[in-house]
mmCIF file of C-alpha atoms in Angstrom:
data_model
loop_
_atom_site.group_PDB
_atom_site.id
_atom_site.type_symbol
_atom_site.label_atom_id
_atom_site.label_comp_id
_atom_site.label_asym_id
_atom_site.label_seq_id
_atom_site.Cartn_x
_atom_site.Cartn_y
_atom_site.Cartn_z
ATOM 1 C CA UNK A 1 -83.402 -120.047 -138.205
ATOM 2 C CA UNK A 2 -80.501 -122.005 -139.734
ATOM 3 C CA UNK A 3 -76.993 -121.555 -138.338
ATOM 4 C CA UNK A 4 -74.652 -120.049 -140.895
ATOM 5 C CA UNK A 5 -71.500 -122.189 -141.110
ATOM 6 C CA UNK A 6 -69.900 -119.845 -143.634
ATOM 7 C CA UNK A 7 -66.262 -119.372 -142.637
ATOM 8 C CA UNK A 8 -66.484 -115.580 -142.901
ATOM 9 C CA UNK A 9 -69.599 -115.540 -140.718
ATOM 10 C CA UNK A 10 -67.678 -117.407 -138.019
ATOM 11 C CA UNK A 11 -64.684 -115.074 -138.279
ATOM 12 C CA UNK A 12 -66.979 -112.054 -138.060
ATOM 13 C CA UNK A 13 -67.975 -113.104 -134.552
ATOM 14 C CA UNK A 14 -64.345 -112.607 -133.492
ATOM 15 C CA UNK A 15 -63.667 -109.256 -135.185
ATOM 16 C CA UNK A 16 -62.906 -106.387 -132.785
ATOM 17 C CA UNK A 17 -65.893 -104.342 -131.651
ATOM 18 C CA UNK A 18 -63.992 -101.265 -132.777
ATOM 19 C CA UNK A 19 -63.788 -101.874 -136.508
ATOM 20 C CA UNK A 20 -61.352 -98.995 -136.949
ATOM 21 C CA UNK A 21 -58.639 -101.223 -135.491
ATOM 22 C CA UNK A 22 -56.059 -102.389 -138.044
ATOM 23 C CA UNK A 23 -56.387 -105.666 -139.892
ATOM 24 C CA UNK A 24 -53.342 -105.033 -142.101
ATOM 25 C CA UNK A 25 -50.708 -102.652 -140.747
ATOM 26 C CA UNK A 26 -49.078 -100.518 -143.417
ATOM 27 C CA UNK A 27 -45.469 -101.125 -144.441
ATOM 28 C CA UNK A 28 -45.149 -99.887 -148.023
ATOM 29 C CA UNK A 29 -48.820 -99.323 -148.803
ATOM 30 C CA UNK A 30 -52.045 -98.292 -147.133
ATOM 31 C CA UNK A 31 -53.217 -99.736 -143.835
ATOM 32 C CA UNK A 32 -56.465 -101.712 -143.913
ATOM 33 C CA UNK A 33 -58.813 -101.505 -140.944
ATOM 34 C CA UNK A 34 -61.388 -104.165 -140.150
ATOM 35 C CA UNK A 35 -64.054 -101.736 -141.369
ATOM 36 C CA UNK A 36 -62.213 -101.256 -144.673
ATOM 37 C CA UNK A 37 -61.745 -105.009 -145.043
ATOM 38 C CA UNK A 38 -65.458 -105.589 -144.525
ATOM 39 C CA UNK A 39 -66.371 -102.891 -147.040
ATOM 40 C CA UNK A 40 -63.834 -103.953 -149.676
ATOM 41 C CA UNK A 41 -64.691 -107.659 -149.482
ATOM 42 C CA UNK A 42 -68.403 -106.747 -149.629
ATOM 43 C CA UNK A 43 -67.942 -104.705 -152.795
ATOM 44 C CA UNK A 44 -65.951 -107.503 -154.407
ATOM 45 C CA UNK A 45 -68.551 -110.074 -153.342
ATOM 46 C CA UNK A 46 -71.291 -107.924 -154.872
ATOM 47 C CA UNK A 47 -69.296 -107.642 -158.097
ATOM 48 C CA UNK A 48 -68.863 -111.420 -158.273
ATOM 49 C CA UNK A 49 -72.593 -111.918 -157.845
ATOM 50 C CA UNK A 50 -73.257 -109.242 -160.476
ATOM 51 C CA UNK A 51 -71.136 -111.265 -162.899
ATOM 52 C CA UNK A 52 -73.636 -114.090 -162.453
ATOM 53 C CA UNK A 53 -71.551 -116.361 -160.222
ATOM 54 C CA UNK A 54 -73.574 -118.708 -158.029
ATOM 55 C CA UNK A 55 -72.620 -120.345 -154.702
ATOM 56 C CA UNK A 56 -70.575 -123.462 -155.310
ATOM 57 C CA UNK A 57 -68.932 -122.225 -158.513
ATOM 58 C CA UNK A 58 -65.128 -122.099 -158.601
ATOM 59 C CA UNK A 59 -62.953 -118.994 -158.814
ATOM 60 C CA UNK A 60 -59.335 -119.700 -159.809
ATOM 61 C CA UNK A 61 -56.787 -117.003 -159.011
ATOM 62 C CA UNK A 62 -53.138 -116.589 -159.919
ATOM 63 C CA UNK A 63 -52.191 -113.393 -158.118
ATOM 64 C CA UNK A 64 -49.191 -111.757 -156.557
ATOM 65 C CA UNK A 65 -49.453 -111.356 -152.800
ATOM 66 C CA UNK A 66 -51.326 -108.193 -151.858
ATOM 67 C CA UNK A 67 -54.070 -106.878 -149.622
ATOM 68 C CA UNK A 68 -56.328 -106.823 -152.696
ATOM 69 C CA UNK A 69 -55.778 -110.549 -153.270
ATOM 70 C CA UNK A 70 -56.698 -111.277 -149.659
ATOM 71 C CA UNK A 71 -59.853 -109.165 -149.995
ATOM 72 C CA UNK A 72 -60.835 -111.234 -153.039
ATOM 73 C CA UNK A 73 -60.411 -114.441 -151.063
ATOM 74 C CA UNK A 74 -62.703 -113.142 -148.332
ATOM 75 C CA UNK A 75 -65.197 -111.959 -150.962
ATOM 76 C CA UNK A 76 -65.339 -115.446 -152.491
ATOM 77 C CA UNK A 77 -65.912 -117.001 -149.062
ATOM 78 C CA UNK A 78 -68.680 -114.490 -148.284
ATOM 79 C CA UNK A 79 -70.371 -115.187 -151.626
ATOM 80 C CA UNK A 80 -70.279 -118.959 -151.110
ATOM 81 C CA UNK A 81 -67.869 -119.436 -154.008
ATOM 82 C CA UNK A 82 -65.068 -122.003 -154.041
ATOM 83 C CA UNK A 83 -61.658 -120.326 -153.956
ATOM 84 C CA UNK A 84 -58.845 -121.944 -155.949
ATOM 85 C CA UNK A 85 -55.431 -120.259 -155.375
ATOM 86 C CA UNK A 86 -52.657 -121.102 -157.822
ATOM 87 C CA UNK A 87 -48.911 -120.679 -157.459
ATOM 88 C CA UNK A 88 -47.659 -117.654 -159.384
ATOM 89 C CA UNK A 89 -44.852 -119.809 -160.775
ATOM 90 C CA UNK A 90 -47.083 -122.329 -162.550
ATOM 91 C CA UNK A 91 -46.444 -122.848 -166.250
ATOM 92 C CA UNK A 92 -48.982 -122.811 -169.065
ATOM 93 C CA UNK A 93 -49.129 -126.625 -169.080
ATOM 94 C CA UNK A 94 -49.738 -126.764 -165.334
ATOM 95 C CA UNK A 95 -52.414 -124.063 -165.478
ATOM 96 C CA UNK A 96 -54.192 -125.842 -168.322
ATOM 97 C CA UNK A 97 -54.335 -129.019 -166.219
ATOM 98 C CA UNK A 98 -55.824 -127.190 -163.218
ATOM 99 C CA UNK A 99 -58.413 -125.338 -165.300
ATOM 100 C CA UNK A 100 -59.484 -128.488 -167.131
ATOM 101 C CA UNK A 101 -59.728 -130.415 -163.860
ATOM 102 C CA UNK A 102 -61.478 -127.770 -161.738
ATOM 103 C CA UNK A 103 -63.666 -126.064 -164.381
ATOM 104 C CA UNK A 104 -63.548 -122.589 -162.815
ATOM 105 C CA UNK A 105 -66.307 -120.185 -163.784
ATOM 106 C CA UNK A 106 -63.961 -117.234 -163.250
ATOM 107 C CA UNK A 107 -60.201 -116.848 -163.576
ATOM 108 C CA UNK A 108 -58.562 -113.816 -161.966
ATOM 109 C CA UNK A 109 -55.033 -112.692 -162.775
ATOM 110 C CA UNK A 110 -52.780 -109.742 -162.063
ATOM 111 C CA UNK A 111 -53.108 -106.543 -164.053
ATOM 112 C CA UNK A 112 -49.422 -105.866 -164.750
ATOM 113 C CA UNK A 113 -48.052 -102.494 -163.685
ATOM 114 C CA UNK A 114 -45.273 -102.853 -166.260
ATOM 115 C CA UNK A 115 -45.248 -103.606 -169.963
ATOM 116 C CA UNK A 116 -44.809 -107.363 -169.630
ATOM 117 C CA UNK A 117 -48.352 -108.645 -170.154
ATOM 118 C CA UNK A 118 -47.428 -112.225 -171.094
ATOM 119 C CA UNK A 119 -48.956 -113.803 -167.979
ATOM 120 C CA UNK A 120 -52.177 -111.839 -168.379
ATOM 121 C CA UNK A 121 -52.401 -112.840 -172.049
ATOM 122 C CA UNK A 122 -51.836 -116.488 -171.149
ATOM 123 C CA UNK A 123 -54.599 -116.491 -168.552
ATOM 124 C CA UNK A 124 -56.992 -114.745 -170.927
ATOM 125 C CA UNK A 125 -56.209 -117.331 -173.596
ATOM 126 C CA UNK A 126 -56.733 -120.242 -171.202
ATOM 127 C CA UNK A 127 -59.951 -118.716 -169.881
ATOM 128 C CA UNK A 128 -61.332 -118.686 -173.416
ATOM 129 C CA UNK A 129 -60.139 -122.236 -174.027
ATOM 130 C CA UNK A 130 -61.892 -123.572 -170.922
ATOM 131 C CA UNK A 131 -65.057 -121.445 -171.178
ATOM 132 C CA UNK A 132 -64.203 -119.349 -168.113
ATOM 133 C CA UNK A 133 -64.600 -115.632 -167.617
ATOM 134 C CA UNK A 134 -61.416 -113.618 -167.069
ATOM 135 C CA UNK A 135 -61.021 -110.580 -164.805
ATOM 136 C CA UNK A 136 -57.957 -108.778 -163.463
ATOM 137 C CA UNK A 137 -56.892 -107.500 -160.053
ATOM 138 C CA UNK A 138 -54.199 -104.876 -159.465
ATOM 139 C CA UNK A 139 -52.194 -103.728 -156.477
ATOM 140 C CA UNK A 140 -53.049 -100.117 -157.385
ATOM 141 C CA UNK A 141 -56.788 -100.885 -157.490
ATOM 142 C CA UNK A 142 -57.234 -100.512 -161.253
ATOM 143 C CA UNK A 143 -58.002 -104.124 -162.123
ATOM 144 C CA UNK A 144 -61.208 -104.813 -164.026
ATOM 145 C CA UNK A 145 -62.754 -106.607 -161.055
ATOM 146 C CA UNK A 146 -61.921 -103.699 -158.747
ATOM 147 C CA UNK A 147 -63.422 -101.215 -161.203
ATOM 148 C CA UNK A 148 -66.619 -103.259 -161.154
ATOM 149 C CA UNK A 149 -66.514 -103.451 -157.361
ATOM 150 C CA UNK A 150 -66.145 -99.673 -157.002
ATOM 151 C CA UNK A 151 -69.697 -99.235 -158.278
ATOM 152 C CA UNK A 152 -71.147 -101.822 -155.869
ATOM 153 C CA UNK A 153 -72.545 -101.355 -152.335
ATOM 154 C CA UNK A 154 -70.063 -101.766 -149.473
ATOM 155 C CA UNK A 155 -72.334 -104.098 -147.547
ATOM 156 C CA UNK A 156 -73.086 -107.731 -148.373
ATOM 157 C CA UNK A 157 -75.185 -110.380 -146.681
ATOM 158 C CA UNK A 158 -72.850 -113.359 -146.295
ATOM 159 C CA UNK A 159 -74.246 -116.421 -148.051
ATOM 160 C CA UNK A 160 -75.822 -119.042 -145.809
ATOM 161 C CA UNK A 161 -73.500 -122.046 -146.021
ATOM 162 C CA UNK A 162 -73.759 -125.551 -144.654
ATOM 163 C CA UNK A 163 -70.839 -127.021 -142.726
ATOM 164 C CA UNK A 164 -69.917 -129.371 -145.567
ATOM 165 C CA UNK A 165 -70.212 -126.817 -148.391
ATOM 166 C CA UNK A 166 -66.909 -126.321 -150.201
ATOM 167 C CA UNK A 167 -64.968 -123.163 -149.395
ATOM 168 C CA UNK A 168 -61.714 -123.857 -151.242
ATOM 169 C CA UNK A 169 -59.783 -126.278 -153.402
ATOM 170 C CA UNK A 170 -56.025 -126.593 -152.947
ATOM 171 C CA UNK A 171 -53.988 -128.678 -155.349
ATOM 172 C CA UNK A 172 -51.474 -131.032 -153.744
ATOM 173 C CA UNK A 173 -47.820 -131.098 -154.711
ATOM 174 C CA UNK A 174 -48.293 -134.211 -156.840
ATOM 175 C CA UNK A 175 -45.512 -136.276 -155.252
ATOM 176 C CA UNK A 176 -47.298 -139.560 -156.058
ATOM 177 C CA UNK A 177 -48.762 -138.571 -159.412
ATOM 178 C CA UNK A 178 -50.499 -135.581 -160.914
ATOM 179 C CA UNK A 179 -51.651 -132.941 -158.398
ATOM 180 C CA UNK A 180 -55.091 -133.592 -156.954
ATOM 181 C CA UNK A 181 -57.552 -130.988 -155.774
ATOM 182 C CA UNK A 182 -58.073 -131.206 -152.005
ATOM 183 C CA UNK A 183 -61.651 -130.106 -151.346
ATOM 184 C CA UNK A 184 -61.935 -128.119 -148.113
ATOM 185 C CA UNK A 185 -65.286 -127.306 -146.550
ATOM 186 C CA UNK A 186 -66.276 -124.322 -144.439
ATOM 187 C CA UNK A 187 -66.252 -126.596 -141.378
ATOM 188 C CA UNK A 188 -62.777 -127.964 -142.216
ATOM 189 C CA UNK A 189 -61.311 -124.467 -142.294
ATOM 190 C CA UNK A 190 -63.317 -123.113 -139.361
ATOM 191 C CA UNK A 191 -62.457 -126.019 -137.071
ATOM 192 C CA UNK A 192 -58.742 -125.787 -137.802
ATOM 193 C CA UNK A 193 -58.630 -122.010 -137.404
ATOM 194 C CA UNK A 194 -60.378 -122.000 -134.023
ATOM 195 C CA UNK A 195 -58.271 -124.904 -132.772
ATOM 196 C CA UNK A 196 -55.019 -123.163 -133.709
ATOM 197 C CA UNK A 197 -56.192 -119.887 -132.199
ATOM 198 C CA UNK A 198 -56.753 -121.597 -128.867
ATOM 199 C CA UNK A 199 -53.735 -123.921 -128.914
ATOM 200 C CA UNK A 200 -51.297 -121.186 -129.913
ATOM 201 C CA UNK A 201 -52.754 -118.571 -127.553
ATOM 202 C CA UNK A 202 -53.874 -115.989 -130.112
ATOM 203 C CA UNK A 203 -55.564 -112.817 -128.842
ATOM 204 C CA UNK A 204 -56.674 -109.555 -130.398
ATOM 205 C CA UNK A 205 -53.409 -108.003 -129.165
ATOM 206 C CA UNK A 206 -51.287 -110.164 -131.469
ATOM 207 C CA UNK A 207 -49.579 -108.835 -134.587
ATOM 208 C CA UNK A 208 -48.482 -111.407 -137.161
ATOM 209 C CA UNK A 209 -45.454 -110.671 -139.312
ATOM 210 C CA UNK A 210 -46.700 -112.241 -142.558
ATOM 211 C CA UNK A 211 -43.920 -113.055 -145.038
ATOM 212 C CA UNK A 212 -45.378 -116.234 -146.595
ATOM 213 C CA UNK A 213 -47.119 -116.602 -149.973
ATOM 214 C CA UNK A 214 -50.922 -116.711 -149.864
ATOM 215 C CA UNK A 215 -51.518 -119.359 -152.511
ATOM 216 C CA UNK A 216 -50.611 -122.109 -150.027
ATOM 217 C CA UNK A 217 -52.252 -123.582 -146.919
ATOM 218 C CA UNK A 218 -49.512 -122.162 -144.655
ATOM 219 C CA UNK A 219 -49.740 -118.518 -145.645
ATOM 220 C CA UNK A 220 -53.452 -118.322 -146.444
ATOM 221 C CA UNK A 221 -55.245 -120.710 -144.116
ATOM 222 C CA UNK A 222 -52.913 -121.075 -141.136
ATOM 223 C CA UNK A 223 -51.515 -117.550 -140.959
ATOM 224 C CA UNK A 224 -54.425 -115.378 -142.122
ATOM 225 C CA UNK A 225 -57.065 -117.505 -140.440
ATOM 226 C CA UNK A 226 -55.379 -117.247 -137.036
ATOM 227 C CA UNK A 227 -55.400 -113.457 -137.385
ATOM 228 C CA UNK A 228 -59.071 -113.360 -138.403
ATOM 229 C CA UNK A 229 -60.160 -115.844 -135.736
ATOM 230 C CA UNK A 230 -58.549 -113.695 -133.040
ATOM 231 C CA UNK A 231 -59.496 -110.266 -134.373
ATOM 232 C CA UNK A 232 -55.744 -109.597 -134.480
ATOM 233 C CA UNK A 233 -53.596 -107.686 -136.987
ATOM 234 C CA UNK A 234 -50.875 -108.497 -139.487
ATOM 235 C CA UNK A 235 -47.916 -106.781 -141.089
ATOM 236 C CA UNK A 236 -48.010 -108.025 -144.683
ATOM 237 C CA UNK A 237 -44.693 -108.260 -146.494
ATOM 238 C CA UNK A 238 -44.738 -109.117 -150.224
ATOM 239 C CA UNK A 239 -42.241 -111.924 -149.577
ATOM 240 C CA UNK A 240 -39.566 -112.973 -147.120
ATOM 241 C CA UNK A 241 -36.731 -110.467 -147.109
ATOM 242 C CA UNK A 242 -34.419 -110.906 -144.134
ATOM 243 C CA UNK A 243 -33.760 -107.165 -143.854
ATOM 244 C CA UNK A 244 -37.460 -106.280 -143.948
ATOM 245 C CA UNK A 245 -38.320 -109.007 -141.435
ATOM 246 C CA UNK A 246 -35.654 -107.793 -139.015
ATOM 247 C CA UNK A 247 -36.896 -104.228 -139.495
ATOM 248 C CA UNK A 248 -40.480 -105.207 -138.621
ATOM 249 C CA UNK A 249 -39.846 -107.717 -135.817
ATOM 250 C CA UNK A 250 -40.093 -105.100 -133.029
ATOM 251 C CA UNK A 251 -43.662 -104.304 -134.158
ATOM 252 C CA UNK A 252 -44.790 -107.956 -134.226
ATOM 253 C CA UNK A 253 -45.641 -110.688 -131.724
ATOM 254 C CA UNK A 254 -45.820 -113.775 -133.984
ATOM 255 C CA UNK A 255 -43.852 -114.983 -137.006
ATOM 256 C CA UNK A 256 -44.798 -118.027 -139.072
ATOM 257 C CA UNK A 257 -42.235 -119.324 -141.501
ATOM 258 C CA UNK A 258 -40.541 -122.179 -143.277
ATOM 259 C CA UNK A 259 -37.178 -123.430 -141.973
ATOM 260 C CA UNK A 260 -35.178 -121.264 -144.394
ATOM 261 C CA UNK A 261 -36.686 -118.156 -142.755
ATOM 262 C CA UNK A 262 -35.003 -119.145 -139.516
ATOM 263 C CA UNK A 263 -31.664 -120.162 -140.993
ATOM 264 C CA UNK A 264 -31.446 -116.821 -142.780
ATOM 265 C CA UNK A 265 -32.321 -114.916 -139.608
ATOM 266 C CA UNK A 266 -29.672 -116.810 -137.636
ATOM 267 C CA UNK A 267 -27.109 -116.058 -140.347
ATOM 268 C CA UNK A 268 -27.823 -112.316 -140.215
ATOM 269 C CA UNK A 269 -25.491 -110.252 -137.979
ATOM 270 C CA UNK A 270 -28.402 -107.865 -137.350
ATOM 271 C CA UNK A 271 -30.585 -110.537 -135.719
ATOM 272 C CA UNK A 272 -30.569 -110.486 -131.913
ATOM 273 C CA UNK A 273 -32.518 -111.303 -128.780
ATOM 274 C CA UNK A 274 -33.182 -107.574 -128.311
ATOM 275 C CA UNK A 275 -35.125 -107.500 -131.585
ATOM 276 C CA UNK A 276 -37.276 -110.368 -130.329
ATOM 277 C CA UNK A 277 -38.059 -109.047 -126.855
ATOM 278 C CA UNK A 278 -41.710 -108.343 -127.691
ATOM 279 C CA UNK A 279 -42.181 -111.486 -129.793
ATOM 280 C CA UNK A 280 -44.477 -114.091 -128.311
ATOM 281 C CA UNK A 281 -44.113 -116.980 -130.727
ATOM 282 C CA UNK A 282 -42.091 -118.266 -133.680
ATOM 283 C CA UNK A 283 -43.726 -121.105 -135.653
ATOM 284 C CA UNK A 284 -42.164 -123.290 -138.337
ATOM 285 C CA UNK A 285 -43.736 -125.641 -140.861
ATOM 286 C CA UNK A 286 -44.020 -126.813 -144.495
ATOM 287 C CA UNK A 287 -40.655 -128.607 -144.255
ATOM 288 C CA UNK A 288 -38.576 -130.276 -141.518
ATOM 289 C CA UNK A 289 -36.696 -127.925 -139.203
ATOM 290 C CA UNK A 290 -33.219 -129.208 -138.348
ATOM 291 C CA UNK A 291 -32.525 -129.649 -134.646
ATOM 292 C CA UNK A 292 -29.330 -127.658 -135.221
ATOM 293 C CA UNK A 293 -31.337 -124.696 -136.547
ATOM 294 C CA UNK A 294 -33.692 -124.978 -133.570
ATOM 295 C CA UNK A 295 -30.750 -124.781 -131.151
ATOM 296 C CA UNK A 296 -28.987 -121.958 -133.016
ATOM 297 C CA UNK A 297 -32.174 -119.898 -133.143
ATOM 298 C CA UNK A 298 -32.768 -120.305 -129.424
ATOM 299 C CA UNK A 299 -29.200 -119.215 -128.707
ATOM 300 C CA UNK A 300 -29.567 -116.101 -130.882
ATOM 301 C CA UNK A 301 -33.094 -115.063 -129.931
ATOM 302 C CA UNK A 302 -33.949 -116.643 -126.590
ATOM 303 C CA UNK A 303 -37.012 -118.269 -128.215
ATOM 304 C CA UNK A 304 -37.690 -121.947 -128.898
ATOM 305 C CA UNK A 305 -39.386 -122.364 -132.271
ATOM 306 C CA UNK A 306 -42.733 -124.161 -132.223
ATOM 307 C CA UNK A 307 -42.773 -126.742 -135.015
ATOM 308 C CA UNK A 308 -46.001 -128.254 -136.317
ATOM 309 C CA UNK A 309 -47.219 -130.527 -139.112
ATOM 310 C CA UNK A 310 -50.144 -130.501 -141.503
ATOM 311 C CA UNK A 311 -51.212 -131.166 -145.070
ATOM 312 C CA UNK A 312 -53.166 -129.373 -147.781
ATOM 313 C CA UNK A 313 -55.854 -132.031 -147.467
ATOM 314 C CA UNK A 314 -56.348 -131.630 -143.721
ATOM 315 C CA UNK A 315 -54.910 -128.394 -142.428
ATOM 316 C CA UNK A 316 -52.807 -128.645 -139.270
ATOM 317 C CA UNK A 317 -52.787 -131.986 -137.470
ATOM 318 C CA UNK A 318 -49.905 -132.008 -134.992
ATOM 319 C CA UNK A 319 -48.139 -129.304 -133.017
ATOM 320 C CA UNK A 320 -45.557 -128.822 -130.343
ATOM 321 C CA UNK A 321 -47.186 -127.215 -127.299
ATOM 322 C CA UNK A 322 -47.450 -123.509 -126.594
ATOM 323 C CA UNK A 323 -46.867 -124.241 -122.913
ATOM 324 C CA UNK A 324 -44.538 -127.154 -122.274
ATOM 325 C CA UNK A 325 -41.573 -128.890 -123.863
ATOM 326 C CA UNK A 326 -40.918 -128.195 -127.548
ATOM 327 C CA UNK A 327 -38.661 -130.955 -128.788
ATOM 328 C CA UNK A 328 -36.240 -130.078 -131.541
ATOM 329 C CA UNK A 329 -36.582 -132.374 -134.537
ATOM 330 C CA UNK A 330 -40.184 -133.311 -133.743
ATOM 331 C CA UNK A 331 -43.568 -131.954 -134.823
ATOM 332 C CA UNK A 332 -45.281 -132.493 -131.490
ATOM 333 C CA UNK A 333 -48.555 -134.077 -130.446
ATOM 334 C CA UNK A 334 -51.979 -134.441 -132.114
ATOM 335 C CA UNK A 335 -54.140 -131.330 -131.913
ATOM 336 C CA UNK A 336 -57.508 -131.578 -130.126
ATOM 337 C CA UNK A 337 -59.944 -133.657 -132.164
ATOM 338 C CA UNK A 338 -57.147 -135.311 -134.177
ATOM 339 C CA UNK A 339 -56.217 -138.990 -134.003
ATOM 340 C CA UNK A 340 -52.803 -140.112 -135.251
ATOM 341 C CA UNK A 341 -51.701 -143.611 -136.200
ATOM 342 C CA UNK A 342 -47.994 -144.373 -136.594
ATOM 343 C CA UNK A 343 -47.175 -147.014 -139.211
ATOM 344 C CA UNK A 344 -44.099 -148.315 -140.964
ATOM 345 C CA UNK A 345 -43.458 -147.946 -144.679
ATOM 346 C CA UNK A 346 -45.783 -150.860 -145.498
ATOM 347 C CA UNK A 347 -48.636 -149.406 -143.393
ATOM 348 C CA UNK A 348 -48.233 -151.716 -140.401
ATOM 349 C CA UNK A 349 -49.118 -150.027 -137.070
ATOM 350 C CA UNK A 350 -46.099 -149.666 -134.830
ATOM 351 C CA UNK A 351 -46.106 -150.417 -131.091
ATOM 352 C CA UNK A 352 -45.646 -147.596 -128.612
ATOM 353 C CA UNK A 353 -41.994 -146.758 -127.968
ATOM 354 C CA UNK A 354 -40.716 -148.196 -131.270
ATOM 355 C CA UNK A 355 -38.627 -145.916 -133.493
ATOM 356 C CA UNK A 356 -39.563 -145.909 -137.159
ATOM 357 C CA UNK A 357 -36.976 -145.193 -139.848
ATOM 358 C CA UNK A 358 -38.307 -144.662 -143.365
ATOM 359 C CA UNK A 359 -36.267 -145.283 -146.460
#
């Protein structure tokens, strides 16, 4: 019998035996247990298959952060589809480029809860232009895709995937030209998730305070995948709000953020070491963390931030250690299985002990 390398299949092996345990802990909405996550993602996967989508076809989504959006991601993975998350701030010109380049079979957008339907109309128009089907998803569960899913069975046999089958495409920031689609396989994502789980000490007792967007490698693949790989739980905030984060910190054990998260926490009079007494780990990435911020945060909280480095194309590559010295202003050492080569700005390898300053 073939081994299933499907990312979801691997995660499933780490889910808690008691599926009534929380996957998403309620803040403003309903809590989602592991059992509910399995059922919801199964129904959505069945609805995607019922629409005629085949493994390997692309599903492009431009969605606000929500539990429903995360369920759709897991449904796509289970169905062997290639998930393509898009920033909610992209313009019509940018979206047209991505759709022309990626040729998605399905485009999913938000069903607005207010009268402004301009974004939905734009996505519907572009879907027609690029011969893609359009469906909607809504926070309140009334999106067209959710209505289809409601009539589907709540069990789904996860598609048998090879290690090198594509699971997702993430478009790069385009700093050296037009954005390029980084093609990530099931093995790419699985390997990185399990490595981070082990290196950062994740267990089923952890609770992630999730305040990042989920259209980016940091919020979707690093944050959510660590939770799933450990059978842990998350508190999902729609976005970073310093008051909400401070309110929820006592219920969490891990926070992942960008440097501005930490500067804003340090600047808040309400932030204190007492709030952080049950926190296990603060992680920073996506941009350089100033050594000054690192020192100020330690003084305020008693915790040294763990900084790490990665890319959309590769996932995480380098990390400061969980146990050991975390050097402010550095991103740490190569993760297990990663080789790093240090070069100057004309790609010449540098000798050990030589400082490199880039222009």
